[in-house]
Each structure stands twice: as structure tokens, then as C-alpha cells.
Coordinates of C-alpha atoms in Angstrom, one line a residue:
Chain A
M23 CA 77.4 75.7 155.0
D24 CA 80.1 74.2 157.1
M25 CA 83.1 74.6 155.0
K26 CA 86.5 74.7 156.6
V27 CA 88.6 77.5 155.5
A28 CA 92.2 76.8 156.0
K29 CA 93.5 80.3 155.7
K30 CA 91.5 83.4 155.3
K31 CA 94.0 85.4 153.3
L32 CA 96.4 84.3 150.6
G33 CA 99.9 85.5 150.8
L34 CA 101.1 87.9 148.2
K35 CA 102.9 85.3 146.1
E36 CA 100.0 82.9 146.3
K37 CA 97.6 85.6 145.4
Y38 CA 99.6 86.6 142.3
R39 CA 99.8 83.0 141.3
A40 CA 96.0 82.6 141.7
L41 CA 95.3 85.8 139.8
T42 CA 97.6 85.1 136.9
R43 CA 98.8 81.6 136.3
D44 CA 95.6 80.0 137.4
L45 CA 93.8 82.0 134.8
G46 CA 95.6 80.2 132.0
W47 CA 94.3 77.0 130.5
D48 CA 95.0 74.7 127.6
T49 CA 92.5 74.9 124.8
T50 CA 90.4 71.7 124.1
Y51 CA 87.8 72.3 121.4
Q52 CA 90.0 74.7 119.3
P53 CA 93.6 74.3 118.4
K54 CA 95.9 76.7 120.3
D55 CA 97.1 78.2 117.0
A56 CA 93.6 79.2 116.1
V57 CA 93.1 81.0 119.5
F58 CA 96.5 82.8 119.2
P59 CA 96.8 83.3 115.4
Y60 CA 99.3 86.2 115.4
V61 CA 102.0 84.8 117.6
G62 CA 104.0 82.9 115.0
Y63 CA 104.2 84.8 111.8
E64 CA 106.9 87.3 112.8
G65 CA 109.3 84.4 113.2
I66 CA 109.9 84.8 117.0
K67 CA 110.3 81.4 118.6
I68 CA 109.1 80.9 122.2
H69 CA 109.6 77.5 123.8
D70 CA 108.4 78.1 127.3
W71 CA 105.9 80.9 128.1
D72 CA 106.2 80.2 131.8
K73 CA 109.7 81.6 131.7
W74 CA 108.1 85.0 131.4
E75 CA 108.3 86.7 134.8
D76 CA 106.4 89.8 135.5
P77 CA 108.9 91.6 137.7
F78 CA 106.2 93.5 139.6
R79 CA 103.8 90.7 140.3
L80 CA 101.0 93.2 140.7
T81 CA 97.5 91.8 141.2
M82 CA 94.4 93.6 140.1
D83 CA 93.2 94.5 143.6
A84 CA 96.5 96.0 144.6
Y85 CA 96.6 97.8 141.2
W86 CA 93.2 99.4 141.8
K87 CA 94.2 100.6 145.2
Y88 CA 97.4 102.2 144.1
Q89 CA 95.8 103.9 141.1
A90 CA 92.8 105.1 143.0
E91 CA 95.1 106.9 145.5
K92 CA 97.0 108.5 142.6
E93 CA 93.8 109.7 141.0
R94 CA 92.6 111.3 144.2
K95 CA 95.7 113.3 144.6
F96 CA 95.8 114.2 140.9
Y97 CA 92.3 115.6 140.8
A98 CA 92.6 117.5 144.0
I99 CA 95.6 119.4 142.6
I100 CA 93.9 119.9 139.2
D101 CA 90.8 121.3 140.9
A102 CA 93.0 123.7 143.0
H103 CA 94.8 124.7 139.9
A104 CA 91.5 125.6 138.1
Q105 CA 90.0 127.4 141.0
N106 CA 93.1 129.5 141.7
N107 CA 93.6 130.6 138.1
G108 CA 96.7 128.5 137.9
H109 CA 97.2 129.4 134.3
L110 CA 98.3 132.9 135.3
N111 CA 101.3 131.4 137.1
L112 CA 102.9 130.4 133.8
T113 CA 106.2 132.1 133.0
D114 CA 104.7 133.2 129.7
A115 CA 101.9 132.0 127.4
R116 CA 104.5 131.0 124.8
Y117 CA 105.0 128.0 127.0
L118 CA 101.5 126.8 125.9
S119 CA 102.9 125.9 122.4
A120 CA 104.8 123.0 124.0
L121 CA 101.7 121.9 125.8
K122 CA 99.5 122.1 122.6
I123 CA 102.0 119.9 120.7
F124 CA 101.9 117.5 123.6
L125 CA 98.2 117.4 123.7
Q126 CA 97.8 117.0 119.9
A127 CA 100.6 114.5 119.3
I128 CA 101.5 112.7 122.5
S129 CA 98.3 112.3 124.5
P130 CA 96.6 110.6 121.6
A131 CA 99.7 108.4 121.5
E132 CA 98.9 107.3 125.1
Y133 CA 95.5 106.3 123.9
A134 CA 96.9 104.4 120.9
S135 CA 99.3 102.7 123.3
H136 CA 96.3 101.6 125.4
K137 CA 94.7 100.0 122.4
G138 CA 97.9 98.3 121.4
F139 CA 98.6 96.8 124.8
A140 CA 95.0 95.6 125.1
R141 CA 95.4 93.8 121.7
T142 CA 98.9 92.5 122.5
G143 CA 97.7 91.1 125.8
R144 CA 95.1 89.2 123.9
E145 CA 97.5 87.9 121.3
F146 CA 100.2 86.5 123.6
P147 CA 99.5 83.0 124.9
G148 CA 101.6 83.5 128.1
V149 CA 99.5 84.4 131.1
G150 CA 102.2 86.5 132.9
T151 CA 102.5 88.5 129.7
Q152 CA 98.7 88.9 129.3
V153 CA 98.3 90.3 132.8
A154 CA 101.2 92.7 132.5
C155 CA 99.9 94.0 129.1
Q156 CA 96.4 94.3 130.5
M157 CA 97.6 96.5 133.3
Q158 CA 99.7 98.6 131.0
A159 CA 96.7 99.0 128.7
I160 CA 94.7 100.4 131.7
D161 CA 97.6 102.7 132.7
E162 CA 97.8 104.1 129.2
I163 CA 94.2 105.0 128.9
R164 CA 94.5 106.6 132.4
H165 CA 97.4 108.7 131.1
A166 CA 95.5 109.9 128.1
Q167 CA 92.5 110.8 130.3
T168 CA 94.5 112.6 133.0
Q169 CA 96.5 114.6 130.4
I170 CA 93.3 115.6 128.6
H171 CA 91.7 116.6 131.9
A172 CA 94.8 118.5 133.1
M173 CA 94.9 120.5 129.8
S174 CA 91.2 121.1 129.5
N175 CA 91.7 123.9 132.0
Y176 CA 93.8 125.7 129.5
N177 CA 91.2 125.2 126.8
R178 CA 88.9 127.5 128.7
Y179 CA 91.3 130.4 128.1
Y180 CA 93.6 129.8 125.2
N181 CA 93.4 128.8 121.5
G182 CA 94.7 125.6 120.0
F183 CA 93.5 123.1 122.6
H184 CA 89.9 122.7 121.3
A185 CA 90.3 120.1 118.5
F186 CA 93.3 117.9 119.5
A187 CA 91.6 114.8 118.1
D188 CA 91.2 116.3 114.6
T189 CA 94.6 117.8 114.9
R190 CA 96.0 114.3 115.7
D191 CA 94.2 112.7 112.8
R192 CA 94.6 115.4 110.1
I193 CA 97.2 118.0 110.6
W194 CA 100.8 117.5 109.4
Y195 CA 103.2 117.9 112.3
T196 CA 101.4 115.3 114.5
S197 CA 101.6 112.6 111.9
V198 CA 105.2 111.7 113.0
A199 CA 103.7 110.4 116.3
R200 CA 100.5 109.1 114.7
S201 CA 102.3 107.1 112.1
F202 CA 104.7 105.8 114.8
F203 CA 101.8 104.3 116.7
D204 CA 99.9 103.2 113.6
D205 CA 102.9 101.4 112.4
A206 CA 103.3 99.6 115.8
M207 CA 99.7 98.7 116.1
S208 CA 99.6 97.2 112.6
A209 CA 102.7 95.1 113.4
G210 CA 102.7 91.7 115.1
P211 CA 102.6 91.4 118.9
F212 CA 106.3 90.9 119.4
E213 CA 107.2 93.8 117.2
F214 CA 104.7 96.0 119.1
M215 CA 106.4 95.1 122.3
I216 CA 109.8 96.2 120.9
A217 CA 108.3 99.3 119.4
I218 CA 106.4 100.6 122.4
G219 CA 107.5 98.5 125.3
F220 CA 111.2 98.7 124.6
S221 CA 112.0 101.6 122.1
F222 CA 109.4 104.0 123.3
E223 CA 109.0 103.2 127.0
Y224 CA 112.6 102.3 127.7
V225 CA 115.0 104.0 125.3
L226 CA 113.0 107.2 124.6
T227 CA 110.6 107.9 127.4
N228 CA 113.1 109.8 129.5
L229 CA 113.9 112.0 126.6
L230 CA 110.2 112.7 126.2
F231 CA 108.9 113.0 129.7
V232 CA 111.7 114.1 132.0
P233 CA 112.6 117.2 130.1
F234 CA 109.0 117.9 129.4
M235 CA 107.8 117.6 133.0
S236 CA 110.8 119.5 134.3
G237 CA 109.9 122.1 131.7
A238 CA 106.4 122.3 133.1
A239 CA 107.8 122.7 136.6
Y240 CA 110.2 125.4 135.5
N241 CA 107.4 127.3 133.7
G242 CA 104.9 127.2 136.5
D243 CA 102.5 124.7 135.0
M244 CA 101.4 122.7 138.1
A245 CA 98.7 120.9 136.2
T246 CA 101.2 119.2 133.9
V247 CA 103.7 118.5 136.6
T248 CA 100.9 116.7 138.5
F249 CA 100.0 114.4 135.6
G250 CA 103.7 113.8 135.2
F251 CA 104.1 112.6 138.8
S252 CA 100.9 110.6 138.5
A253 CA 102.2 108.8 135.5
Q254 CA 105.8 108.4 136.6
S255 CA 105.3 105.3 138.9
D256 CA 103.5 103.6 136.0
E257 CA 106.4 104.4 133.7
A258 CA 108.8 102.5 135.9
R259 CA 106.6 99.4 135.5
H260 CA 106.4 99.9 131.7
M261 CA 110.1 100.3 131.3
T262 CA 110.6 97.1 133.2
L263 CA 108.1 95.3 131.1
G264 CA 109.8 96.4 127.9
L265 CA 113.2 95.3 129.1
E266 CA 111.9 91.9 130.4
C267 CA 110.2 91.3 127.1
I268 CA 113.3 91.9 125.0
K269 CA 115.4 89.7 127.3
F270 CA 112.7 87.0 127.2
M271 CA 112.7 86.9 123.4
L272 CA 116.5 86.8 123.3
E273 CA 116.8 84.0 125.9
Q274 CA 114.1 81.8 124.3
D275 CA 115.9 81.1 121.0
P276 CA 119.1 82.3 119.3
D277 CA 117.1 82.6 116.0
N278 CA 115.3 85.6 117.6
L279 CA 118.4 87.8 117.7
P280 CA 118.5 89.0 114.1
I281 CA 114.7 89.7 114.1
V282 CA 114.9 91.7 117.4
Q283 CA 118.0 93.6 116.2
N284 CA 116.2 94.6 113.1
W285 CA 113.3 95.9 115.2
I286 CA 115.6 97.8 117.5
D287 CA 117.2 99.5 114.5
K288 CA 113.9 100.4 113.1
W289 CA 112.1 101.6 116.2
F290 CA 115.1 103.5 117.5
W291 CA 115.1 105.6 114.4
R292 CA 111.3 106.0 114.2
G293 CA 111.4 107.1 117.9
F294 CA 114.3 109.5 117.2
R295 CA 112.2 111.2 114.6
V296 CA 109.3 111.7 117.1
L297 CA 111.8 113.3 119.4
G298 CA 112.3 116.0 116.7
L299 CA 109.2 117.6 118.1
V300 CA 110.6 117.4 121.6
S301 CA 113.9 119.0 120.6
T302 CA 112.0 122.1 119.4
M303 CA 110.1 122.3 122.7
M304 CA 113.3 122.2 124.7
D305 CA 115.4 124.6 122.7
Y306 CA 112.8 127.0 121.5
M307 CA 109.3 126.8 123.1
L308 CA 110.0 126.9 126.9
P309 CA 110.3 130.5 128.0
K310 CA 112.4 129.2 130.9
R311 CA 114.5 126.4 129.6
V312 CA 115.6 123.4 131.7
M313 CA 118.4 122.2 129.6
S314 CA 119.2 122.1 125.9
W315 CA 118.2 119.2 123.7
R316 CA 121.9 118.4 123.4
E317 CA 122.3 118.2 127.2
A318 CA 119.2 116.0 127.5
W319 CA 120.6 113.7 124.8
D320 CA 123.9 113.5 126.5
I321 CA 122.3 112.4 129.8
Y322 CA 119.3 110.3 128.6
G323 CA 120.6 109.1 125.2
V324 CA 124.3 108.7 125.4
E325 CA 124.7 107.8 129.1
N326 CA 121.5 105.8 129.8
G327 CA 121.1 104.4 126.3
G328 CA 124.8 103.5 126.1
A329 CA 124.6 101.6 129.4
L330 CA 121.5 99.8 128.3
F331 CA 123.1 98.6 125.0
K332 CA 126.2 97.6 126.9
D333 CA 123.9 95.5 129.1
L334 CA 122.3 93.9 126.1
A335 CA 125.6 93.2 124.4
R336 CA 125.8 89.8 126.2
Y337 CA 122.8 88.7 124.1
G338 CA 124.5 89.8 121.0
I339 CA 122.5 93.0 120.6
K340 CA 124.4 95.9 119.0
P341 CA 123.5 99.6 119.4
P342 CA 120.8 100.6 116.8
K343 CA 122.0 101.1 113.3
G344 CA 121.1 104.8 113.2
W345 CA 122.9 105.6 116.5
D346 CA 125.9 107.5 114.8
D347 CA 123.6 109.4 112.5
A348 CA 121.5 110.4 115.5
E349 CA 124.5 111.8 117.3
K350 CA 125.5 113.8 114.2
A351 CA 122.0 115.3 114.1
I352 CA 121.7 116.4 117.7
D353 CA 123.2 119.8 117.3
H354 CA 121.1 120.6 114.3
M355 CA 117.7 119.0 114.5
S356 CA 115.9 121.4 116.8
H357 CA 117.0 124.4 114.7
Q358 CA 116.1 122.8 111.4
F359 CA 112.8 121.7 112.6
M360 CA 111.9 125.0 114.4
L361 CA 112.7 127.0 111.3
G362 CA 110.2 124.7 109.5
L363 CA 107.5 125.2 112.2
Y364 CA 107.9 128.9 112.0
Q365 CA 107.7 129.3 108.2
W366 CA 104.7 127.0 108.0
S367 CA 103.1 128.4 111.1
F368 CA 100.0 129.4 109.1
G369 CA 99.3 125.7 109.2
T370 CA 100.0 124.9 112.9
A371 CA 97.5 124.8 115.8
F372 CA 100.1 126.5 118.1
H373 CA 102.2 129.6 117.9
S374 CA 105.8 130.0 117.0
W375 CA 108.0 133.0 117.0
I376 CA 111.4 134.4 116.1
P377 CA 113.8 133.8 118.9
S378 CA 114.8 137.1 120.7
E379 CA 118.4 138.2 120.7
E380 CA 118.7 136.8 124.3
D381 CA 117.2 133.4 123.2
M382 CA 119.7 133.3 120.3
N383 CA 122.6 134.0 122.7
W384 CA 121.4 131.1 124.8
L385 CA 121.2 128.9 121.8
S386 CA 124.7 129.9 120.6
A387 CA 126.1 129.1 124.1
K388 CA 124.4 125.7 124.1
Y389 CA 125.3 125.0 120.4
P390 CA 128.7 126.7 120.0
D391 CA 129.6 124.7 116.9
T392 CA 126.4 125.0 115.0
F393 CA 124.1 127.8 116.0
D394 CA 126.0 130.9 115.0
K395 CA 127.5 129.3 111.9
Y396 CA 124.3 127.8 110.4
Y397 CA 121.2 129.0 112.1
R398 CA 121.6 132.5 113.4
P399 CA 122.0 133.9 109.9
R400 CA 118.6 132.4 108.9
W401 CA 116.8 133.7 112.0
K402 CA 118.3 137.1 111.5
H403 CA 117.1 137.2 107.9
I404 CA 113.7 136.1 109.0
K405 CA 113.7 138.9 111.6
K406 CA 114.6 141.4 108.9
L407 CA 111.7 140.2 106.8
A408 CA 109.3 140.5 109.7
D409 CA 110.6 144.0 110.6
A410 CA 110.1 145.1 107.0
G411 CA 106.5 144.1 107.3
T412 CA 106.8 141.1 105.0
P413 CA 107.0 138.2 107.5
F414 CA 108.3 135.0 106.0
K415 CA 105.6 132.4 105.1
N416 CA 106.6 129.5 103.1
Y417 CA 103.5 128.6 101.0
G418 CA 105.5 126.0 99.1
L419 CA 104.3 123.3 101.5
A420 CA 106.8 120.6 102.0
K421 CA 108.0 117.3 100.7
L422 CA 107.3 114.7 103.4
C423 CA 109.2 111.5 104.3
Q424 CA 107.3 108.4 103.4
T425 CA 108.2 106.7 106.6
C426 CA 108.3 109.2 109.5
Q427 CA 106.0 111.6 107.7
L428 CA 107.9 114.7 108.8
P429 CA 108.8 117.4 106.3
T430 CA 112.2 116.4 104.9
V431 CA 113.9 119.2 106.9
F432 CA 117.0 117.2 107.9
T433 CA 120.4 117.5 106.3
E434 CA 123.1 115.0 105.2
P435 CA 124.7 113.5 108.3
D436 CA 128.1 115.0 107.3
D437 CA 126.9 118.2 105.5
P438 CA 124.6 120.4 107.5
T439 CA 124.2 122.7 104.5
L440 CA 122.6 120.2 102.2
T441 CA 119.2 118.6 102.5
C442 CA 119.3 114.8 102.8
H443 CA 117.6 113.5 99.5
R444 CA 116.8 109.8 99.5
Q445 CA 114.4 108.0 97.2
S446 CA 113.3 104.5 96.5
V447 CA 111.3 103.1 93.6
Y448 CA 108.8 100.4 94.4
K449 CA 106.4 98.9 91.8
G450 CA 107.1 101.8 89.5
Q451 CA 106.4 104.6 92.0
K452 CA 108.8 106.9 93.7
Y453 CA 109.0 107.4 97.4
H454 CA 111.1 110.0 99.3
F455 CA 112.8 109.9 102.7
C456 CA 114.4 112.3 105.1
S457 CA 117.3 110.0 106.0
D458 CA 119.0 106.6 105.5
G459 CA 117.2 105.4 108.6
C460 CA 113.7 106.0 107.2
Q461 CA 114.7 104.7 103.8
H462 CA 115.8 101.4 105.4
V463 CA 112.5 101.0 107.2
F464 CA 110.6 101.5 104.0
D465 CA 112.9 99.2 102.0
N466 CA 112.4 96.4 104.5
E467 CA 108.6 96.5 104.2
P468 CA 107.6 98.6 101.2
E469 CA 104.2 97.0 100.9
K470 CA 103.3 98.4 104.2
Y471 CA 104.6 102.0 103.8
V472 CA 103.3 102.7 100.3
Q473 CA 100.0 103.1 102.1
A474 CA 101.2 105.9 104.3
W475 CA 98.7 108.7 104.5
L476 CA 100.8 111.8 104.0
P477 CA 99.1 115.0 105.0
M478 CA 100.7 117.3 102.4
P479 CA 100.0 115.3 99.2
Q480 CA 96.5 114.6 100.6
L481 CA 95.8 118.3 100.6
F482 CA 95.9 118.2 96.8
Q483 CA 93.5 115.2 96.6
E484 CA 89.7 114.9 97.1
P485 CA 88.0 116.6 99.0
I486 CA 90.4 119.5 99.6
N487 CA 92.0 119.8 96.1
G488 CA 94.6 122.3 97.2
D489 CA 92.2 124.8 98.9
L490 CA 94.1 126.0 102.0
G491 CA 91.0 127.5 103.5
A492 CA 89.0 124.3 103.1
W493 CA 91.9 122.4 104.6
M494 CA 92.0 124.7 107.7
E495 CA 88.3 124.0 108.3
W496 CA 88.9 120.3 107.8
V497 CA 91.7 120.2 110.4
S498 CA 89.7 122.5 112.8
L499 CA 92.3 125.2 112.6
R500 CA 90.8 128.7 113.2
D501 CA 92.9 131.1 111.0
G502 CA 94.1 134.1 113.0
K503 CA 93.4 132.4 116.4
D504 CA 95.2 129.0 116.6
N505 CA 98.0 129.6 114.1
G506 CA 100.7 132.0 113.2
D507 CA 103.3 134.1 115.1
Y508 CA 102.9 134.4 118.9
A509 CA 103.6 138.1 118.6
G510 CA 100.2 139.8 118.2
S511 CA 98.2 136.6 118.9
E512 CA 95.1 136.4 121.0
D513 CA 96.9 134.1 123.4
Q514 CA 99.5 136.8 124.0
R515 CA 97.0 139.6 124.4
N516 CA 94.8 137.7 126.8
F517 CA 97.6 136.3 128.9
E518 CA 99.1 139.7 129.3
A519 CA 95.8 141.4 130.1
W520 CA 94.7 138.8 132.6
R521 CA 98.1 138.6 134.3
G522 CA 98.0 142.4 134.4
L523 CA 94.7 142.2 136.3
A524 CA 96.2 139.7 138.7
T525 CA 99.4 141.6 139.4
T526 CA 98.5 145.3 139.1
N527 CA 95.8 147.7 140.2
Q528 CA 94.8 148.5 136.7
Chain B
M8 CA 109.5 89.5 101.8
T9 CA 108.1 93.0 101.3
V10 CA 106.0 92.9 104.4
A11 CA 105.5 90.7 107.5
A12 CA 101.9 89.4 107.3
I13 CA 99.9 86.3 108.0
R14 CA 98.7 86.0 104.4
E15 CA 99.2 87.6 101.0
Y16 CA 99.1 91.3 101.5
I17 CA 98.9 94.0 98.9
G18 CA 99.2 97.6 99.9
V19 CA 97.4 100.3 97.9
P20 CA 99.5 103.5 97.5
R21 CA 97.7 106.6 98.7
D22 CA 99.6 109.0 96.5
S23 CA 99.2 107.4 93.0
V24 CA 99.0 110.0 90.2
E25 CA 95.4 109.2 89.4
N26 CA 94.4 110.6 92.8
F27 CA 95.4 114.1 91.8
G28 CA 92.7 115.0 89.3
G29 CA 94.9 115.1 86.2
K30 CA 97.8 116.8 88.0
Q31 CA 101.0 115.4 89.4
I32 CA 103.3 116.2 92.2
V33 CA 106.7 117.8 91.6
Y34 CA 109.2 118.4 94.3
A35 CA 111.7 121.2 93.8
S36 CA 114.5 122.6 95.9
W37 CA 117.4 125.0 95.8
D38 CA 120.6 123.3 97.1
R39 CA 122.3 125.0 100.1
H40 CA 119.4 127.4 100.5
L41 CA 118.0 126.2 103.7
L42 CA 116.0 129.3 104.6
F43 CA 113.4 127.0 102.9
A44 CA 113.2 124.3 105.4
A45 CA 112.2 121.5 103.0
P46 CA 111.8 121.0 99.2
F47 CA 108.7 122.6 97.8
L48 CA 105.7 120.4 97.0
L49 CA 104.0 121.6 93.8
C50 CA 100.9 120.1 92.2
L51 CA 100.7 120.8 88.4
P52 CA 99.3 119.5 85.2
P53 CA 101.9 117.4 83.3
E54 CA 101.4 119.6 80.3
T55 CA 102.7 122.6 82.2
P56 CA 105.7 124.1 80.2
F57 CA 108.9 123.8 82.3
R58 CA 109.3 127.6 81.7
D59 CA 106.0 128.2 83.5
L60 CA 107.0 126.1 86.4
V61 CA 110.1 128.2 86.8
A62 CA 108.7 131.6 86.1
G63 CA 105.5 130.9 88.1
P64 CA 105.5 129.0 91.4
L65 CA 109.2 128.5 91.7
T66 CA 110.2 132.1 91.2
A67 CA 107.4 133.2 93.6
L68 CA 108.4 130.8 96.3
V69 CA 112.1 131.6 96.4
Q70 CA 111.6 135.4 96.7
A71 CA 112.2 135.3 100.5
D72 CA 115.8 134.4 100.0
P73 CA 118.3 137.3 99.6
D74 CA 119.9 135.5 96.7
A75 CA 116.6 135.5 94.7
V76 CA 117.4 138.8 93.0
A77 CA 120.6 137.5 91.6
L78 CA 119.2 134.2 90.5
D79 CA 119.7 133.6 86.8
W80 CA 117.6 130.6 85.7
T81 CA 119.6 130.3 82.5
T82 CA 122.8 129.4 84.3
V83 CA 121.6 127.2 87.2
E84 CA 122.7 123.6 87.3
W85 CA 119.8 121.1 87.5
L86 CA 119.5 117.7 89.0
K87 CA 116.7 115.2 88.6
D88 CA 116.7 112.0 90.7
N89 CA 119.9 113.4 92.2
Q90 CA 121.7 113.2 88.8
P91 CA 122.8 116.1 86.6
W92 CA 120.1 116.9 84.1
A93 CA 119.3 119.6 81.5
P94 CA 115.7 120.7 81.1
D95 CA 114.1 122.0 77.9
F96 CA 112.4 125.2 79.1
D97 CA 109.9 125.2 76.2
A98 CA 108.8 121.6 76.6
S99 CA 106.2 120.4 79.1
L100 CA 106.9 118.6 82.3
A101 CA 105.9 115.3 80.7
A102 CA 108.1 115.9 77.6
N103 CA 111.0 116.7 80.0
G104 CA 110.5 113.3 81.5
I105 CA 109.4 114.8 84.9
G106 CA 107.3 112.1 86.3
H107 CA 104.9 112.1 89.3
K108 CA 106.8 112.8 92.6
D109 CA 110.0 113.5 90.8
Q110 CA 112.5 115.6 92.8
L111 CA 114.2 118.5 90.9
R112 CA 117.1 120.3 92.5
F113 CA 118.9 123.3 91.3
R114 CA 122.3 124.7 92.2
T115 CA 123.7 128.2 92.0
A116 CA 127.5 128.0 92.6
G117 CA 128.8 131.0 94.5
L118 CA 125.4 132.3 95.4
N119 CA 124.8 131.4 99.0
S120 CA 124.4 134.4 101.3
L121 CA 122.8 132.6 104.2
S122 CA 124.7 129.4 104.0
A123 CA 128.0 128.7 105.8
A124 CA 130.5 126.5 104.1
A125 CA 130.1 122.9 105.3

């Protein structure tokens, strides 16, 4: 064929245009509303989808090239880590508890996020949005995969890694993250973008990933550091997408402001509750700690978050409603939550332990106003019980919050000695909450949250009917291996024996 | 609006009382005794005498607290639905008006070894 080709290669801008905008078309044999049925019911008004700008203008071929390069580096390091017994370079096998929680609660969240972005990309009519969501959907499944691959090395040697999918679905402490994503995925596409794109990726991601990845580096976990690096450049893109999305909504119509504000209030608080898990990792589970939860909050919450909300103020956005309550909780939450994890450790697929005297001195230096006054006496008493041969196990199980699904371990914002009791009645039934923030979320959409699958009450229903042994089997928890105190655990014994082989002549 | 949805939407509560095989959930907690990280979740038949709830599971669960030995159940102050309330120890949970998922709290003024003043 004699066809004249004017130019062999498209420029970057033309290529982006060809690969995004040119893929959009107007429907002819179906009304547009029928093709995009979910875009209107949340009340968000969009007048011009072309105003959506994907700040990265990434095309698929460029995307594959970048990602393939990252994958090559990642798997080279993971292989080296496996071949060189990288697990023996850890500071201490206590570190693995943080990793187990990450695998059981956060890696499945990456996968949920993948599903959510794939769906949202389909539901938005704008082509720029569709492409950006599609790429994020692929990023997220890659993150889930690389995390699972990185941690599978530990599964060969240590307990608690083997059944993360069951743990995610069925055990109790992961349900805070599971319910966060279930809630987002069952919301409309715009709310999903605020929940995950904005609240999770923009406001909270640094608090989750930066301390966690630094924690991995500090504690000799090269596998985790590597997936952290591999994901980091994607995260920059995700954060920008989240921020662009919120600005787009606010610029399109002034009526969108109250809806967006309501979502920011809700998803900030829901995200803050997920961070409860992170706070315990930072303050208690890392043998070599990077910074305290309080210090991380000051940098990534107060400074970065504060700057963000200052930036959004020109649109009329106010800081989230729960912001002040969050600040009041910072010096308490890791201690309150960790005391819970310890006393219910018969039901956790990771180990916890009583902090040593040295650990407690660190905590008291980092939390001068709260640790010695409120929490050291409790740990000292728990230590006394353990020394007497009657270790503290709270078989009372726990009241859970109907919204965040965590045990209601948190106290009144202005009284750290009194549990926060909140309840609502809806259609004649009582529902309980851990905080005003969670109660507000429920009261806004009770019909949604009455359906919450709460792990503790479920234990007393069919088919478990209150049988703790049957429950353990159902959640794939191996009693005496995966759960309980780190002291005396198989993980502790094995790590010490193998490290001994690696570092001595015994 | 009780939920944002594209059409009429009715949620089915997962924790309705009929799912508990004739029993009900009762939450109980000891104010300012935070060695116990959260209120206890108990699952009991509604005909359980209140005395049995106290002498049975509740007494067993609070033993880990150093104040447990000095705990005098006849003098504690009770709250139900966060309001002051007086139980009849010989009546059943049902007769005491303790419904499914009710929260009971009890206070022991002056007895708080592990709790700092707020």
C-alpha cells in the first residue's frame, strides 16, 4: 500500500490525547444516563468533564515501561533477600508482628482499592478520569501482589502469615480496615474518590507508609523496604489524582461543597481509626523505633494536613469535623489499643508482649503527659500478673463500634479515664460507637451501617455459637503458634536458634 | 435520607436478637477500670437472673483488677443507657428491662487503684 505517513511518531502530548480523549465517544443507541447510571445519585454536579486534567498525562505504553522496570528491580532484591536468609538480619522477630498486621489488614486493602478504582473508572463518564482510575487500579493490584510476594519469604519460617485472606475476612482487628474499604466500595463513585483518592491516599497515606517503611529499614527488613520504594512513585501519582479530583468537584459547582465537606469529615475519621493499628506498630511493635506515633502525627498530620486544609480553604473547605478530637486522642490511642491487643492476644494471628522497662522508659519520654500517669500502672500490673504465673487474658471479648468495628477501647476526648460510651437507636435497635465521629457517620446513613458484620457478635451466632475453638479454626488461627505472648513463642525460639547458627559457632 | 442509594434500599441488621439462638447480647463495664480495654460482651438467655449475671461471668471477668477483692456488689452504682438505674438482683434480665445490646455500667466511687484522676 502506498500510504503517506506524515509523521512516524506522535509527540507526547498528541499521544496522550490519542490514547485518552479520542477513546471517548457520545452514546447513540443508549441514553448516556443508562450507560453511566451511578454518576448522579450522590448529588454531585459536573458540567464539563473535559475540565478534568490528569496531571501526569501518562499513556499506557509509558506506564508499562516504567512499571516493568520497577518490577525487575523489586524481584531481583526479593530473590537476593530469600537466598541470603534476609530474615535473619531483622533486629528481632518481634518486628514481624507489625508485618503480620500489615499483610492481614493493609495488603488486602490494596486489592480492595484495585477493585474500587476499576469500578470507579467505569462509572465516571469523563475520559481523563477513566484513564487515571484505570492506571491506579493496575497500580493497586501490583502493590497487593508485590507485598504478598515480599512477605511470602517470611511465611516459610514464621507463624501468622499463612492465612492472611481468612484473617482479613474473619478475624476482629482487621475489620477496621476491611470495613473502611467495604464502605468505600459500596458508596458512589464520587464518594469513593474522596474516601480512597483523597482521604486515604492524600491525607493518611504518609502516616501509614512513611513510618512503616522507615520502620522496616530501621529493623533490617529489606524485603519490605523494597516494596515500599517500588510503590512510592505510584503513590505520588495517586495523591495527585485524589487532590485533582476534590478540586474538580469543588470547581464544577458550588452545590458540591457541603456534600464534599461531609465526606471529608466522614473519611477523615474512618481513616483515623484505621491508623489506630499503625499507632501500635510505631509505639510498641518495632524493636527499633523510628519515631513515636505522636511525632509522626505532628509531621504528617498537623504540618502536612494543616497545610492541605489551608490550601483547600479557598474553596470553602474546613478541616475535618473530628480534627480536634483526633488531636486529643494522639497521646492515648496507641496505649489504649495495645493494651487491648495484649489482653485479647489469644485471638490475634500475631504476637504481642508486655513492654520491657526500657520500652516503657522510651514511651514515658515520648508521652511525658500521659504514659506514666495512665498507662504504666496498667502495664506494671499486667507484668505482675504474668510474673505470678497468671498472665492476664480478657476472655470477656469486647463491645465493638458499629461503624469502625474496632473494640470500643477509646476514652472520652476530655477524660482519658472514662470509656467513651455512645449509642443510637434506629428502628428499635441499639447500636454502639467508640466516638462521636463514628456515631455521626452512622447517624447520617443508618440503613447502611445496620448491616455491619461485627466479628464479636458474630462469634455467638451460627455456625460458631460461642465456641472459641471452633472460631479459631474458622479464622485459621493455630492456637499456641500464631497467637499469644511473644515470650515463649515458636517465632521467638526459632529466630533465636537460627540467628544463633548464623552468628556463632554453636 | 437514611442512605444514599439509587433506589429504595432497606438494610438487614446482622445482629438482631433472633440470630442469637434464644440468647441476647449484654454489654457490661466497670467505669474507670481500664485494665479491661473495652466493655465486656456477654451472651445470655434473657431469663438469666441479674444476680447470676453478676455472680457468674461478671465476677469472673473482673478478677484481674486489683480492686476486685474489695468490690461490694451491693453498694455499686449502676447505669443503663448511660442513666442511673437500680437493678433487681432477683429478677431476670428481661424483667429488669435489660434489652438486647443494652450497655450496663457500674461505678465504685473511691475504688480505683490503677486509674489516675482525670
